[in-house]
Coordinates of N, CA, C and O in Angstrom, one line a residue:
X1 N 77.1 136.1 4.3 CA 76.3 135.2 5.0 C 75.2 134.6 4.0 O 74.3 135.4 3.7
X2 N 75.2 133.3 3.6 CA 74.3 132.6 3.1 C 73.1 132.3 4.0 O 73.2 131.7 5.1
X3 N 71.4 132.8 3.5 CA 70.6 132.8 4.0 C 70.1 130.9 4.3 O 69.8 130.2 3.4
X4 N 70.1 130.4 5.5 CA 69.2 129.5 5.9 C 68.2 128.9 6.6 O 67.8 129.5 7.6
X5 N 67.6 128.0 6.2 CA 66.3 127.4 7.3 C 66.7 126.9 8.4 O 67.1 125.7 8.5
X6 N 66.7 127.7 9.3 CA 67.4 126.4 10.4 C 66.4 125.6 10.7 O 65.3 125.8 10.5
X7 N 66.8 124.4 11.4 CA 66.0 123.4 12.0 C 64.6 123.5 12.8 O 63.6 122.8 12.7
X8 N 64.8 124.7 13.6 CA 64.4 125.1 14.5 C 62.7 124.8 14.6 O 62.1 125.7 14.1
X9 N 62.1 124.2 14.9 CA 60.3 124.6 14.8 C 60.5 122.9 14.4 O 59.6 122.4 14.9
X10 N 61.2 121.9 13.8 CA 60.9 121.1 13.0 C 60.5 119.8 14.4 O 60.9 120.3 15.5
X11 N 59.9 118.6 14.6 CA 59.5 117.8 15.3 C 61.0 117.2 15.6 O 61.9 117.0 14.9
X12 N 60.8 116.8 17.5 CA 62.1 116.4 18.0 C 62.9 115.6 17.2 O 64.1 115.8 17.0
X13 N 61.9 114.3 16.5 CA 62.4 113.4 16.1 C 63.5 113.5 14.3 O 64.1 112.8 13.6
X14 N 63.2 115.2 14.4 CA 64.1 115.5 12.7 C 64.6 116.4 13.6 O 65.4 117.1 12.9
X15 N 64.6 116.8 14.7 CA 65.6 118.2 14.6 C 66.8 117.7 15.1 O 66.9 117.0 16.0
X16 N 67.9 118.2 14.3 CA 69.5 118.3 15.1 C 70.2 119.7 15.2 O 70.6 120.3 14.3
X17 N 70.2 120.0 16.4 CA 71.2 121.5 16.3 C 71.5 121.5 17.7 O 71.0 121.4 18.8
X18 N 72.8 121.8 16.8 CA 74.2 122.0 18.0 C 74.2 123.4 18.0 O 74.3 124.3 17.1
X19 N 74.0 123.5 19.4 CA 74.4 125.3 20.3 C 75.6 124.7 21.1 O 76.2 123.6 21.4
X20 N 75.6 126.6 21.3 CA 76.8 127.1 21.9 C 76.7 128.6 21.9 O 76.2 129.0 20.8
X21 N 77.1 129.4 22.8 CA 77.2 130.7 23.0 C 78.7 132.0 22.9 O 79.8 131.8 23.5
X22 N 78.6 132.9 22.2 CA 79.8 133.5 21.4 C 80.1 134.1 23.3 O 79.3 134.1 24.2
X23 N 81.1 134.4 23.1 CA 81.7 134.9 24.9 C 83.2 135.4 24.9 O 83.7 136.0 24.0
X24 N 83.8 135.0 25.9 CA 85.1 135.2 26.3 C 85.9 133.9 25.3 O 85.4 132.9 24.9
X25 N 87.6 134.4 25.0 CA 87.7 133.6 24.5 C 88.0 132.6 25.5 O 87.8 132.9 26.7
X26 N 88.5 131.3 24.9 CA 88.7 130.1 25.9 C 89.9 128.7 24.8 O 89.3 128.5 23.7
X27 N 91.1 128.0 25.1 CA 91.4 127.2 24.6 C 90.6 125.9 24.8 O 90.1 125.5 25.8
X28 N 90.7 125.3 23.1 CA 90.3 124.2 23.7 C 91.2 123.4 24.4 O 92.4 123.7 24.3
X29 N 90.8 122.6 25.1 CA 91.5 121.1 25.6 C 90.9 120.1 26.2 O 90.1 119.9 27.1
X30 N 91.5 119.1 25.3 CA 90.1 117.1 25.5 C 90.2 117.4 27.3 O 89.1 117.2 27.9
X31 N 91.4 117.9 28.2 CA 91.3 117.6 29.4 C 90.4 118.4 30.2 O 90.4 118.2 31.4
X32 N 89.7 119.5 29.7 CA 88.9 120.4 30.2 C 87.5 119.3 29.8 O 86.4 119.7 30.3
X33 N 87.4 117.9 29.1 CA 86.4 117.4 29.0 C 85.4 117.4 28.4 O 84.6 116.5 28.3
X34 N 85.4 118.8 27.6 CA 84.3 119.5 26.4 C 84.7 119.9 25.3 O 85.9 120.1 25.1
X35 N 84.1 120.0 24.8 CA 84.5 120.8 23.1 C 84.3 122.3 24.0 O 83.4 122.6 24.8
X36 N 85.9 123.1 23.2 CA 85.7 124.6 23.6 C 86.3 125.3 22.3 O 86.8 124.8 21.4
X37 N 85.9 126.9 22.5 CA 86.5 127.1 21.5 C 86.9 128.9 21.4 O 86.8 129.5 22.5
X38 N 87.3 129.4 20.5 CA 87.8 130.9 21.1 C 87.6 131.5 19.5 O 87.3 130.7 18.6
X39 N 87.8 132.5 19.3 CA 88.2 133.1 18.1 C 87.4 132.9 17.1 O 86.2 132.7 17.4
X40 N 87.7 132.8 15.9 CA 87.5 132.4 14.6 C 86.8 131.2 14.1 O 87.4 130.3 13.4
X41 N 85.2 131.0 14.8 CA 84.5 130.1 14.6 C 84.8 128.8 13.6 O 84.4 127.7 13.9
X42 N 85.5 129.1 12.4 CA 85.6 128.2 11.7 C 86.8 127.4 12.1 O 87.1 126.3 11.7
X43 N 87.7 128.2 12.9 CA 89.2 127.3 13.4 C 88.5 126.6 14.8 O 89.2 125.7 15.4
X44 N 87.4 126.9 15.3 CA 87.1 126.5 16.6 C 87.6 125.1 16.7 O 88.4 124.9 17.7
X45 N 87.3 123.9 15.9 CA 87.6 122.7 15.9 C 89.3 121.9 15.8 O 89.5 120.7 16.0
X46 N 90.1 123.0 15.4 CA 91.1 122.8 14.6 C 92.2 122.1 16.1 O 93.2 121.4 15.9
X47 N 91.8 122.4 17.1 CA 92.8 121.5 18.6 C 92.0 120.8 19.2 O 92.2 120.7 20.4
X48 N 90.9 120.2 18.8 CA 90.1 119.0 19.9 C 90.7 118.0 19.9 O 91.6 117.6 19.1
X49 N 90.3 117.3 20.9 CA 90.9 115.7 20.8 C 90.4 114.9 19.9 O 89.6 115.3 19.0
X50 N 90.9 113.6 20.2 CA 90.3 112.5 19.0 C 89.1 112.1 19.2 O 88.6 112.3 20.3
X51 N 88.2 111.2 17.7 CA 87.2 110.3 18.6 C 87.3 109.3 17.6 O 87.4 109.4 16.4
X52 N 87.3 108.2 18.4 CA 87.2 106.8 17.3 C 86.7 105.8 17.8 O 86.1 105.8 18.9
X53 N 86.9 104.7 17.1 CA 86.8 103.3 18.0 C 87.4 102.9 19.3 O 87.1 102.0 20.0
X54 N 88.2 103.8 19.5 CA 89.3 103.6 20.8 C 89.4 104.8 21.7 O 90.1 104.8 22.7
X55 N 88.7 105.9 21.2 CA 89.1 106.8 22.0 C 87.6 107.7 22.0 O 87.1 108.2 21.0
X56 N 87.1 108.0 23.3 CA 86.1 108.7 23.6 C 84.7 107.9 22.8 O 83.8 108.6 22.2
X57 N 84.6 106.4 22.9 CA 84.3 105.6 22.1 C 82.8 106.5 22.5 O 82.4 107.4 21.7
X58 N 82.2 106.3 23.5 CA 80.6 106.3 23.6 C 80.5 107.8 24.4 O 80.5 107.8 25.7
X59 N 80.4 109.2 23.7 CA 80.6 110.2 23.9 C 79.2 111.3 23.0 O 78.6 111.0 22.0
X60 N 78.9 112.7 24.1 CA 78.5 113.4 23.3 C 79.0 114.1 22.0 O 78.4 114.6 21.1
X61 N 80.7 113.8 22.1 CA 81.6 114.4 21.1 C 81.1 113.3 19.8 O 80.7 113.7 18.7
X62 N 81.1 112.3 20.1 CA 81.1 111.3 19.1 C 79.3 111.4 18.5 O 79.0 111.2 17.3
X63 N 78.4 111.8 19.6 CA 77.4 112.0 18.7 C 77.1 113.3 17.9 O 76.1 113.4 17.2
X64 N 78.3 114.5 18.0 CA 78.4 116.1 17.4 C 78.9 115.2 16.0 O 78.1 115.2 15.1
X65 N 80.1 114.5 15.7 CA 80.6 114.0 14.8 C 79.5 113.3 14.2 O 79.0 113.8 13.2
X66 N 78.8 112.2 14.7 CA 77.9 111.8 13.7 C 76.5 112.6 13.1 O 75.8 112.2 12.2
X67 N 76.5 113.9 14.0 CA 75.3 115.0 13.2 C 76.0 115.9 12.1 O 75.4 116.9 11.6
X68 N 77.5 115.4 11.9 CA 78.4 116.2 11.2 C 77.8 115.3 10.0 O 77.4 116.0 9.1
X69 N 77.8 113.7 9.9 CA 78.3 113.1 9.0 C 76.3 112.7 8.6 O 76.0 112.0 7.6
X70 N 75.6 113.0 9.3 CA 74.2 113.1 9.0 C 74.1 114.2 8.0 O 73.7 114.0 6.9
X71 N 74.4 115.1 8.5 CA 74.0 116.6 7.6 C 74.9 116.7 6.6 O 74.6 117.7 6.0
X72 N 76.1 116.0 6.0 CA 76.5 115.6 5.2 C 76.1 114.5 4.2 O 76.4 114.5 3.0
X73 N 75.0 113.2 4.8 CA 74.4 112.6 3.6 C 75.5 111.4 3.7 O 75.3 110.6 2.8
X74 N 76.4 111.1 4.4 CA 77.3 110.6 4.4 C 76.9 108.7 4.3 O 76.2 108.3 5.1
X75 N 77.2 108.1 3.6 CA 77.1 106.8 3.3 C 77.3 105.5 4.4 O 78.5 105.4 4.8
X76 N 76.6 104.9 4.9 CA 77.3 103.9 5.6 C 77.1 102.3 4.7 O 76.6 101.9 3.6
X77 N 78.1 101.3 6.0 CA 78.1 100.3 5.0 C 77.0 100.0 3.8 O 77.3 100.2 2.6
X78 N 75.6 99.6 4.3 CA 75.0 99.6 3.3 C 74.2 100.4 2.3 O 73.1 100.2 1.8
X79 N 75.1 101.5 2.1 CA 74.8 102.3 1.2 C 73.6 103.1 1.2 O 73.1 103.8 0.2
X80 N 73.4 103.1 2.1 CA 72.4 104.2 2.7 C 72.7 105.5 3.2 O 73.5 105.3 4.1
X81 N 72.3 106.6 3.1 CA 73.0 108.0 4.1 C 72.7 107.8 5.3 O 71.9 106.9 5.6
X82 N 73.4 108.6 6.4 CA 73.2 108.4 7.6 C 71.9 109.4 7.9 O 71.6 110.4 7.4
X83 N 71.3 108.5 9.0 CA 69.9 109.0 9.7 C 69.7 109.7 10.7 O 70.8 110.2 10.9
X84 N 68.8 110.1 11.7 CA 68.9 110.8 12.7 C 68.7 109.4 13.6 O 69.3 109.2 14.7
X85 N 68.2 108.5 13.1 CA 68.4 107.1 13.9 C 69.8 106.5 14.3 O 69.9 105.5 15.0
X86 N 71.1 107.3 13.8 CA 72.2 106.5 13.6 C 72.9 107.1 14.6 O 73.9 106.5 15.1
X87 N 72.4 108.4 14.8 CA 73.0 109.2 15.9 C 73.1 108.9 17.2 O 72.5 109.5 18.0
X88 N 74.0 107.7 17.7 CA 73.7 106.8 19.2 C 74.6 107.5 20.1 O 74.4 107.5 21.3
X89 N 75.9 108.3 19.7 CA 76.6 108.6 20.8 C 77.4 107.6 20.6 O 78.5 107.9 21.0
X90 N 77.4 106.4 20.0 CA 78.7 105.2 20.1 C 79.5 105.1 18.5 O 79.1 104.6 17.5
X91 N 80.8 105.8 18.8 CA 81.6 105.7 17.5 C 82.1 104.0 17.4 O 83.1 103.8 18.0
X92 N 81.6 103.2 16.9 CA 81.6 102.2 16.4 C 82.0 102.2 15.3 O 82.5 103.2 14.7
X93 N 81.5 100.4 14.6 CA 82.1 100.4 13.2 C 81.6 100.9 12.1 O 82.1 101.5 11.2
X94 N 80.3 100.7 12.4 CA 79.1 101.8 11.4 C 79.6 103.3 11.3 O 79.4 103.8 10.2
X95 N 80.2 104.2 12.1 CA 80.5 105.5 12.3 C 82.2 105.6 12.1 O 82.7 106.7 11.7
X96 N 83.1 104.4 12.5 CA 84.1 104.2 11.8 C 84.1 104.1 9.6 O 84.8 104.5 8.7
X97 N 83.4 103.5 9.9 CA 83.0 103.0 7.8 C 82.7 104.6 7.3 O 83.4 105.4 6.6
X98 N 81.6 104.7 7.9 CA 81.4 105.9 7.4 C 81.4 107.4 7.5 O 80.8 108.3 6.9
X99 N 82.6 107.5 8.8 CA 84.0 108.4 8.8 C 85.1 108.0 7.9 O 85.8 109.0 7.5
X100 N 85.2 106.9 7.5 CA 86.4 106.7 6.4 C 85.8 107.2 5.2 O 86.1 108.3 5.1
X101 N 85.1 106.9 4.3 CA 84.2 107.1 2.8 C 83.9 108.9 3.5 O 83.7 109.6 2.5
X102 N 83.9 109.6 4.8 CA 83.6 111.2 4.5 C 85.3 111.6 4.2 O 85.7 112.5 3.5
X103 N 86.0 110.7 4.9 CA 87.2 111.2 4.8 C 88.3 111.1 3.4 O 89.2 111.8 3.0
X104 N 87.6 109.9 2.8 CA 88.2 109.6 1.6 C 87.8 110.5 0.5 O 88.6 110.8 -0.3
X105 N 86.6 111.1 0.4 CA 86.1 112.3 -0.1 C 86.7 113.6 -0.4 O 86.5 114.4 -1.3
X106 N 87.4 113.6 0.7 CA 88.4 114.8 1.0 C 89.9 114.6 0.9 O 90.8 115.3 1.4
X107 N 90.2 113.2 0.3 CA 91.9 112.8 0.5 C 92.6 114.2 -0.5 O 93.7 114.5 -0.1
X108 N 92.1 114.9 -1.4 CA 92.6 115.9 -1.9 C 93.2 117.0 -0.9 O 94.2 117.7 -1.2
X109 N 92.5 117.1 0.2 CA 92.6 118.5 0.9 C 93.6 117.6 2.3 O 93.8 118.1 3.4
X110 N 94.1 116.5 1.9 CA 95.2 115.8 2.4 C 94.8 115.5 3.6 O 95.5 115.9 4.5
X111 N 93.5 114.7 3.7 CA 93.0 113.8 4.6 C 93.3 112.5 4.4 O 93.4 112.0 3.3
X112 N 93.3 111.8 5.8 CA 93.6 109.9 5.4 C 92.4 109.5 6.0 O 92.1 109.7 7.2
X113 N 91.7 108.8 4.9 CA 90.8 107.6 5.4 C 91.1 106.9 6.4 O 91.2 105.7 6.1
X114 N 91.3 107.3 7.5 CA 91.5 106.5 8.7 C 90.6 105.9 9.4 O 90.7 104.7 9.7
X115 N 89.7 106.6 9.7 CA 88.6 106.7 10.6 C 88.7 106.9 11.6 O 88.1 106.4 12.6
X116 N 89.6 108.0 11.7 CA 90.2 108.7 13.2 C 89.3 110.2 13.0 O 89.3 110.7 11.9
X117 N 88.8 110.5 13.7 CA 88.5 111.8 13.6 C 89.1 112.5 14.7 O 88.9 112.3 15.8
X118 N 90.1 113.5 14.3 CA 91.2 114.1 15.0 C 91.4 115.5 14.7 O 90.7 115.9 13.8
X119 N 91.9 116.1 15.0 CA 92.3 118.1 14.5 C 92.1 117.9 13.2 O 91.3 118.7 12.6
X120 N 92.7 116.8 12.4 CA 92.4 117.7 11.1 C 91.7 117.5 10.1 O 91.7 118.1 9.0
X121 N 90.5 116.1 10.6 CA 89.6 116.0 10.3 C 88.2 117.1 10.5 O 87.3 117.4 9.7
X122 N 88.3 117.6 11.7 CA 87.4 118.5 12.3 C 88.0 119.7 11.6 O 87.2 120.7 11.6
X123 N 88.9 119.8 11.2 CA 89.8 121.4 10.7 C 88.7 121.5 8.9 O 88.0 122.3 8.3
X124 N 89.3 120.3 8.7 CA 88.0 120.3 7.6 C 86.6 120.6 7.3 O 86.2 121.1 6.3
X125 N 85.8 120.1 8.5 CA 84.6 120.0 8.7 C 84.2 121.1 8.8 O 83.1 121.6 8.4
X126 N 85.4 122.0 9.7 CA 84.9 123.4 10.6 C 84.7 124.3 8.7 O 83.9 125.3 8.4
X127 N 85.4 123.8 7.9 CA 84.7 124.4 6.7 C 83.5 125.0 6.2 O 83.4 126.1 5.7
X128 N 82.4 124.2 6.3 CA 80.9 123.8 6.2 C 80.6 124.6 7.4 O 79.4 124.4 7.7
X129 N 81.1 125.5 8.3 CA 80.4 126.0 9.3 C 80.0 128.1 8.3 O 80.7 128.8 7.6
X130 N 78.8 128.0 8.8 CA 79.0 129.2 8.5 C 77.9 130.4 9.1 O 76.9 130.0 9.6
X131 N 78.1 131.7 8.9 CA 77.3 132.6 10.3 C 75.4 132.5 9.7 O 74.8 132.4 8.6
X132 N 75.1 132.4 11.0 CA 73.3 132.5 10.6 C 73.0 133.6 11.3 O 71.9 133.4 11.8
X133 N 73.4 134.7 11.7 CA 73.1 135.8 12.3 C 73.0 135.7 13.8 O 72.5 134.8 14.4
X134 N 73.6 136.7 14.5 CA 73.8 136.6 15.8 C 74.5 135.8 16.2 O 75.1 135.3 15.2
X135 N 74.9 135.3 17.4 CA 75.7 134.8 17.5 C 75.7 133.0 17.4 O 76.4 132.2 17.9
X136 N 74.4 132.7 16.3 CA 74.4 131.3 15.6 C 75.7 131.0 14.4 O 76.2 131.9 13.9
X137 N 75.9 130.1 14.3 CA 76.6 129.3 13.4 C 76.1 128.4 12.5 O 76.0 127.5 13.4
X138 N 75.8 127.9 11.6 CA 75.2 127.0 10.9 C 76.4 125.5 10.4 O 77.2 125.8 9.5
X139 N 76.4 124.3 10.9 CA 76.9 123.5 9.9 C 76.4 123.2 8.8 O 75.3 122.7 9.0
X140 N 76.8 123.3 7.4 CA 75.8 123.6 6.4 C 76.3 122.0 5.3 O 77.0 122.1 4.3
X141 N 75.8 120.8 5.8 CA 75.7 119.5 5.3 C 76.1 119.6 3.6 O 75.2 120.1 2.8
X142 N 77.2 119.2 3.3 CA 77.9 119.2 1.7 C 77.9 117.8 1.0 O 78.2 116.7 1.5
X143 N 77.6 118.1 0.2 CA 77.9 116.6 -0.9 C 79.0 116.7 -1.2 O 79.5 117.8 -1.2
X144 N 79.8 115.5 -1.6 CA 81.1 115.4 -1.9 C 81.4 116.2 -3.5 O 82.6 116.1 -3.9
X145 N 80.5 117.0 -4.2 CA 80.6 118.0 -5.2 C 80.6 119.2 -4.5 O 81.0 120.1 -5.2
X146 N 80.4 119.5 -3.3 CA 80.2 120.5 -2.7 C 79.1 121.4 -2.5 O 79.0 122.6 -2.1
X147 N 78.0 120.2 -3.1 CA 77.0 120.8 -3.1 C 76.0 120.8 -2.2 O 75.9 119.7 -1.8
X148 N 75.1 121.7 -1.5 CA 74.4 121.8 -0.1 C 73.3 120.6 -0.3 O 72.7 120.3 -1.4
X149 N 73.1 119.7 1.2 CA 72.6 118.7 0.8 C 71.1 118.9 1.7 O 70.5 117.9 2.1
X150 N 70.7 120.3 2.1 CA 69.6 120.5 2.7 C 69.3 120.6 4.3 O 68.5 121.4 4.9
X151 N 70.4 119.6 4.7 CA 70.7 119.5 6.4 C 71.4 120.4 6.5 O 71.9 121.1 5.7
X152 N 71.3 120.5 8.2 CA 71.8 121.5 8.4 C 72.2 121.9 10.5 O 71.3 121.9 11.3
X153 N 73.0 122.0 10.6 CA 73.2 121.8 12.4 C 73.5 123.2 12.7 O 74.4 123.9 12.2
X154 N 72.6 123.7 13.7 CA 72.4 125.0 14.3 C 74.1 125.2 15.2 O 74.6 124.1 15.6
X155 N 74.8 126.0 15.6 CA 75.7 126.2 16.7 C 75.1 127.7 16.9 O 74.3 128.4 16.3
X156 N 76.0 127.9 18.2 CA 75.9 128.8 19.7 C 77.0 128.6 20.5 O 77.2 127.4 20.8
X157 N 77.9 129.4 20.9 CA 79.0 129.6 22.0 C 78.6 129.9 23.3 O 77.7 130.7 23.5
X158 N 79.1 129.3 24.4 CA 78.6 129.8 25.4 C 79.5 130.9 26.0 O 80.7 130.5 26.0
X159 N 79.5 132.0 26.5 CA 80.7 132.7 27.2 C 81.9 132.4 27.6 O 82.7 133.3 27.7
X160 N 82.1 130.9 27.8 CA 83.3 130.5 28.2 C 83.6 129.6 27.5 O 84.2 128.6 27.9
X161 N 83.4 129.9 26.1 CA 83.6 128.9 25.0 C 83.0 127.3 24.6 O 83.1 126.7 23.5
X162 N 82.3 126.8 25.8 CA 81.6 125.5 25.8 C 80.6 125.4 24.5 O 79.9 126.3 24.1
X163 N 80.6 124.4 24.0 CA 79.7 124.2 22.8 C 79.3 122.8 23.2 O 79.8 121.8 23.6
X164 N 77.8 123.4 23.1 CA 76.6 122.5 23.6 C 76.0 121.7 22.3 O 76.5 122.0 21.2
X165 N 75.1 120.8 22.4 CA 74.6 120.5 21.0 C 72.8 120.1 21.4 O 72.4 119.7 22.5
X166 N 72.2 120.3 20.6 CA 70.5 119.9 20.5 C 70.5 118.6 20.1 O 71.2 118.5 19.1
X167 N 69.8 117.7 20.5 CA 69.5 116.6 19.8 C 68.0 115.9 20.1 O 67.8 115.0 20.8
X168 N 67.1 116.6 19.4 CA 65.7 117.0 19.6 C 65.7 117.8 20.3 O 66.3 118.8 20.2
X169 N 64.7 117.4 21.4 CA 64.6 118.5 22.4 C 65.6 119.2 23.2 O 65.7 120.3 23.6
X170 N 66.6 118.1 23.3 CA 67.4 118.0 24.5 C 69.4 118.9 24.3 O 70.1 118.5 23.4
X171 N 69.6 119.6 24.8 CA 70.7 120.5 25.4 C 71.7 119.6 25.8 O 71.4 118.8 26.7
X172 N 72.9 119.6 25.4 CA 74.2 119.2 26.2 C 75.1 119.5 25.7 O 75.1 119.9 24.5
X173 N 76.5 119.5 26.8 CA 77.4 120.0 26.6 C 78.2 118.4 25.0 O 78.0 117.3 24.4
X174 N 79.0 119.5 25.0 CA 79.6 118.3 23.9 C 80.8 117.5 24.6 O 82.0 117.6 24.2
X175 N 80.4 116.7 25.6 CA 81.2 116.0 26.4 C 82.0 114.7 25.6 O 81.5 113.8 24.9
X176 N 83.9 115.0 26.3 CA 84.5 113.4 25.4 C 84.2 112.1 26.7 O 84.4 110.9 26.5
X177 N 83.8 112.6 27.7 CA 83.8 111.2 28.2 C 82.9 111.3 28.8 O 83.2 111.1 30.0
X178 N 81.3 111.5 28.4 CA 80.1 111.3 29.0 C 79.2 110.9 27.6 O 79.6 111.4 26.5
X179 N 78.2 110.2 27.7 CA 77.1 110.3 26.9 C 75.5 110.5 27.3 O 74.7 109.6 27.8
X180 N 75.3 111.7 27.2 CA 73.9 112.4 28.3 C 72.6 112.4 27.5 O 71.6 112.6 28.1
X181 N 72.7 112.1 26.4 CA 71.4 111.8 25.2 C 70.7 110.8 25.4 O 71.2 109.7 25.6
X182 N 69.3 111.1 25.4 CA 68.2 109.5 25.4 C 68.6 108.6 24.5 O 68.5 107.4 24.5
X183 N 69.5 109.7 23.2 CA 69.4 108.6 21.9 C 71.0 108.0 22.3 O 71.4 107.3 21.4
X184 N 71.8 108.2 23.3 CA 72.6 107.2 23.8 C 72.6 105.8 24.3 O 72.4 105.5 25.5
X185 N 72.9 105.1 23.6 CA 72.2 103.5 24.2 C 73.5 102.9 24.6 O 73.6 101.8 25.2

C-alpha cells in the first residue's frame, strides 16, 4: 500500500472523493441502476455498463468517469487538463474528446479511442485504484508516463456493494440514469 493524502479536510470546491463501503459480495448490473461491485476491488469496474454520448448521457456514472479523467490531468479540446469545473454529470463532446486522447494513451494495453467508456475502458482505469487503509480505496490520477499526477479520488463499498461518490460536500449513489449533483446542470 502506497502511502496517500487523501482529499479529505480540502474546501468543497477542490474536493472529489468517491465512497463506497466494503460488505457482502454483490454483481454488478447497469439494470440494478448503480455501479456495484464484489470481490477484488480493482476488477470491481470490469462488468458495468456503458457511458457516452448516447448512453447514460447526463448521469452520476458519467460524472464518477469525469473525476476519473480529472485526477488523471486528462486534456480537453483546448488543451487544458480537466477541472473540478468540468465535472457536470453530462458526458458530452468535451468528455467525449477527452475520453478519446485518455483512451488513446492506452491504445497499447488494447484500448480504442472511441469515446465509449465501456468494461474495458473502466477495466483499465480500475488499475490506478489502490488500498488507503480500511476499507478506503484510492483512485490514484496517472500521467500517460505513469507517473502520479497529485489527484487523487477517495472510494468506499457499501455492504451491498453500491459505490457512492463525494463531490464536495455532497454523497451519491453512482447512478446510470439519474444526475443528483448541484454540479449537475
Amino acid at each position: 500500500m502506497r502511502p496517500h493524502k487523501l482529499i479529505a479536510g480540502m474546501c468543497a470546491a477542490a474536493a472529489v472523493v468517491l465512497v463506497a463501503t466494503l460488505g457482502s459480495p454483490a454483481q454488478a448490473s447497469e439494470a440494478q441502476g448503480v455501479v456495484t461491485g464484489s470481490g477484488y476491488y480493482k476488477d470491481d469496474w470490469n462488468d458495468e455498463g456503458i457511458v457516452s454520448t448516447t448512453s447514460h448521457t447526463r448521469s452520476n456514472v458519467a460524472a464518477m468517469w469525469q473525476a476519473v479523467l480529472w485526477a488523471d490531468k486528462s486534456l480537453k479540446p483546448d488543451g487544458k487538463p480537466m477541472s473540478l469545473a468540468d465535472i457536470d454529470c453530462v458526458f458530452g463532446a468535451q468528455t467525449q474528446y477527452t475520453t478519446k486522447r485518455w483512451q488513446h494513451r492506452y491504445a497499447a494495453a488494447g484500448l480504442v479511442a472511441d469515446g465509449i467508456v465501456g468494461p474495458k475502458t473502466l477495466h483499465y482505469a480500475g488499475r490506478a485504484l489502490d488500498e488507503a487503509g480500511g476499507d478506503r480505496y484510492v483512485y490514484v490520477g496517472l500521467t500517460a508516463n505513469h507517473g502520479e499526477t497529485g489527484r487523487y479520488v477517495t472510494f468506499v463499498r457499501s455492504s451491498s456493494g453500491v459505490w457512492s461518490m463525494y463531490l464536495g460536500n455532497e454523497l451519491r449513489p453512482l447512478y446510470y440514469g439519474k444526475a443528483t449533483f448541484s454540479a449537475c446542470r
